[in-house]
Amino acid sequence: MIRGQWQLKKLVINYCKTESSRGVYDLMKNGKLVEFAKKNPQLQIVTKPNKRRLPYLMAQYEGNVKQDLSLKNMTDDEIIEGMTMMRNRSGRNTYDLKHWGKPITNTPSVQGAWTPVRDPTDGSIRVKLKE
């Protein structure tokens, strides 16, 4: 939720008649899907049968951003967790920030690297008080 507005607009559950869609069938039979829909009236939830395709959840966010989640061999509780995760996301793409490491420079600082004021012999911190 960004600024009090849900970003997720629509959830589409695609399933087929294979064993890998057992969790989706259990979700619909147990009434957990209806319960989730009642708790989230801001969402449009659609179920679509697809022949010969693995089950997946498609989330459509504000700005027409779409994201998918595979539901292959998931239980009904795991599917509810996935739907909740998709609901709580902002829909924006996540970026890997590993490349944001230590900055590299050809000209080191004139002042030197920052370190706390420590006495290298005993490891204590020295504090100078003005008189």
Coordinates of N, CA, C and O in Angstrom, one line a residue, residues 14-57:
N14 N -4.8 -19.0 -12.9 CA -4.9 -19.9 -14.1 C -4.6 -21.3 -13.6 O -3.6 -21.5 -12.9
Y15 N -5.4 -22.3 -14.0 CA -5.2 -23.6 -13.5 C -5.6 -24.6 -14.6 O -6.3 -24.2 -15.6
C16 N -5.3 -25.9 -14.4 CA -5.7 -26.9 -15.4 C -6.2 -28.1 -14.6 O -6.2 -28.1 -13.4
K17 N -6.5 -29.2 -15.3 CA -7.1 -30.4 -14.7 C -6.0 -31.4 -14.4 O -6.2 -32.6 -14.4
T18 N -4.8 -31.0 -14.1 CA -3.7 -31.9 -13.8 C -3.5 -32.0 -12.3 O -4.0 -31.2 -11.5
E19 N -2.6 -32.9 -11.9 CA -2.3 -33.0 -10.4 C -1.6 -31.8 -9.9 O -1.7 -31.6 -8.7
S20 N -0.9 -31.1 -10.7 CA -0.1 -29.9 -10.2 C -1.1 -28.8 -9.8 O -0.6 -27.9 -9.1
S21 N -2.4 -28.8 -10.2 CA -3.3 -27.8 -9.8 C -4.2 -28.2 -8.6 O -5.2 -27.6 -8.3
R22 N -3.8 -29.3 -7.9 CA -4.5 -29.8 -6.7 C -4.8 -28.7 -5.7 O -5.9 -28.6 -5.2
G23 N -3.8 -27.9 -5.4 CA -3.9 -26.8 -4.4 C -4.9 -25.8 -4.8 O -5.7 -25.2 -4.0
V24 N -5.0 -25.5 -6.1 CA -6.0 -24.5 -6.6 C -7.4 -25.0 -6.4 O -8.3 -24.3 -6.0
Y25 N -7.6 -26.3 -6.7 CA -8.9 -27.0 -6.6 C -9.3 -27.0 -5.1 O -10.5 -26.7 -4.7
D26 N -8.3 -27.3 -4.2 CA -8.6 -27.3 -2.8 C -9.0 -25.9 -2.3 O -9.9 -25.7 -1.4
L27 N -8.3 -24.9 -2.8 CA -8.6 -23.5 -2.4 C -10.0 -23.1 -2.8 O -10.7 -22.5 -2.0
M28 N -10.5 -23.6 -3.9 CA -11.8 -23.2 -4.4 C -12.9 -24.1 -3.6 O -13.9 -23.6 -3.3
K29 N -12.6 -25.3 -3.3 CA -13.5 -26.2 -2.7 C -13.7 -25.8 -1.2 O -14.8 -25.9 -0.7
N30 N -12.6 -25.5 -0.5 CA -12.7 -25.2 0.9 C -13.3 -23.8 1.2 O -13.5 -23.5 2.4
G31 N -13.5 -23.0 0.2 CA -14.0 -21.7 0.5 C -13.0 -20.6 0.9 O -13.4 -19.5 1.2
K32 N -11.7 -21.0 0.9 CA -10.7 -20.0 1.3 C -10.5 -18.9 0.3 O -10.2 -17.8 0.6
L33 N -10.8 -19.2 -1.0 CA -10.7 -18.2 -2.0 C -11.8 -17.1 -1.8 O -11.6 -15.9 -1.9
V34 N -13.0 -17.6 -1.5 CA -14.2 -16.7 -1.2 C -13.9 -15.8 0.0 O -14.1 -14.6 0.1
E35 N -13.3 -16.5 1.0 CA -12.9 -15.8 2.3 C -11.9 -14.7 2.0 O -12.0 -13.6 2.5
F36 N -10.9 -15.0 1.2 CA -9.8 -14.1 0.8 C -10.5 -12.9 0.1 O -10.1 -11.7 0.3
A37 N -11.4 -13.2 -0.8 CA -12.0 -12.2 -1.6 C -12.9 -11.2 -0.7 O -12.9 -10.0 -1.0
K38 N -13.5 -11.8 0.3 CA -14.3 -11.0 1.2 C -13.4 -10.1 2.0 O -13.8 -8.9 2.4
K39 N -12.2 -10.5 2.4 CA -11.3 -9.7 3.2 C -10.7 -8.6 2.4 O -10.1 -7.7 2.9
N40 N -10.6 -8.8 1.0 CA -10.0 -7.9 0.1 C -10.9 -7.4 -0.9 O -10.8 -7.8 -2.1
P41 N -11.9 -6.6 -0.6 CA -12.9 -6.1 -1.6 C -12.3 -5.2 -2.6 O -13.0 -5.0 -3.7
Q42 N -11.2 -4.7 -2.4 CA -10.6 -3.8 -3.4 C -10.0 -4.6 -4.6 O -9.6 -4.0 -5.6
L43 N -9.9 -5.9 -4.5 CA -9.3 -6.7 -5.5 C -10.4 -7.3 -6.4 O -11.5 -7.7 -6.0
Q44 N -10.0 -7.5 -7.7 CA -10.9 -8.3 -8.6 C -10.1 -9.6 -8.7 O -9.0 -9.7 -9.2
I45 N -10.8 -10.7 -8.3 CA -10.2 -12.0 -8.4 C -10.9 -12.8 -9.5 O -12.1 -13.0 -9.4
V46 N -10.1 -13.4 -10.4 CA -10.6 -14.1 -11.5 C -10.0 -15.5 -11.6 O -8.8 -15.6 -11.3
T47 N -10.7 -16.5 -11.8 CA -10.2 -17.9 -12.0 C -10.4 -18.3 -13.5 O -11.5 -18.1 -14.0
K48 N -9.4 -18.8 -14.1 CA -9.4 -19.2 -15.5 C -8.9 -20.6 -15.7 O -7.7 -20.9 -15.3
P49 N -9.7 -21.5 -16.2 CA -9.1 -22.8 -16.6 C -8.3 -22.8 -17.9 O -8.8 -22.2 -18.9
N50 N -7.1 -23.3 -17.9 CA -6.3 -23.3 -19.1 C -5.9 -24.8 -19.3 O -5.4 -25.5 -18.4
K51 N -6.1 -25.3 -20.5 CA -5.7 -26.6 -20.9 C -4.2 -26.8 -21.1 O -3.6 -25.9 -21.7
R52 N -3.7 -27.8 -20.5 CA -2.3 -28.2 -20.8 C -1.3 -27.1 -20.4 O -0.3 -27.0 -21.0
R53 N -1.6 -26.4 -19.3 CA -0.7 -25.3 -18.9 C -0.5 -25.5 -17.4 O -1.5 -25.8 -16.7
L54 N 0.6 -25.2 -16.8 CA 0.9 -25.3 -15.4 C 0.1 -24.1 -14.7 O -0.1 -23.1 -15.3
P55 N -0.3 -24.3 -13.5 CA -1.1 -23.3 -12.8 C -0.1 -22.1 -12.4 O 1.0 -22.3 -12.0
Y56 N -0.7 -20.9 -12.5 CA 0.1 -19.7 -12.1 C -0.9 -18.6 -11.7 O -2.0 -18.6 -12.0
L57 N -0.3 -17.7 -10.9 CA -1.1 -16.6 -10.4 C -0.5 -15.3 -11.1 O 0.7 -15.1 -11.1

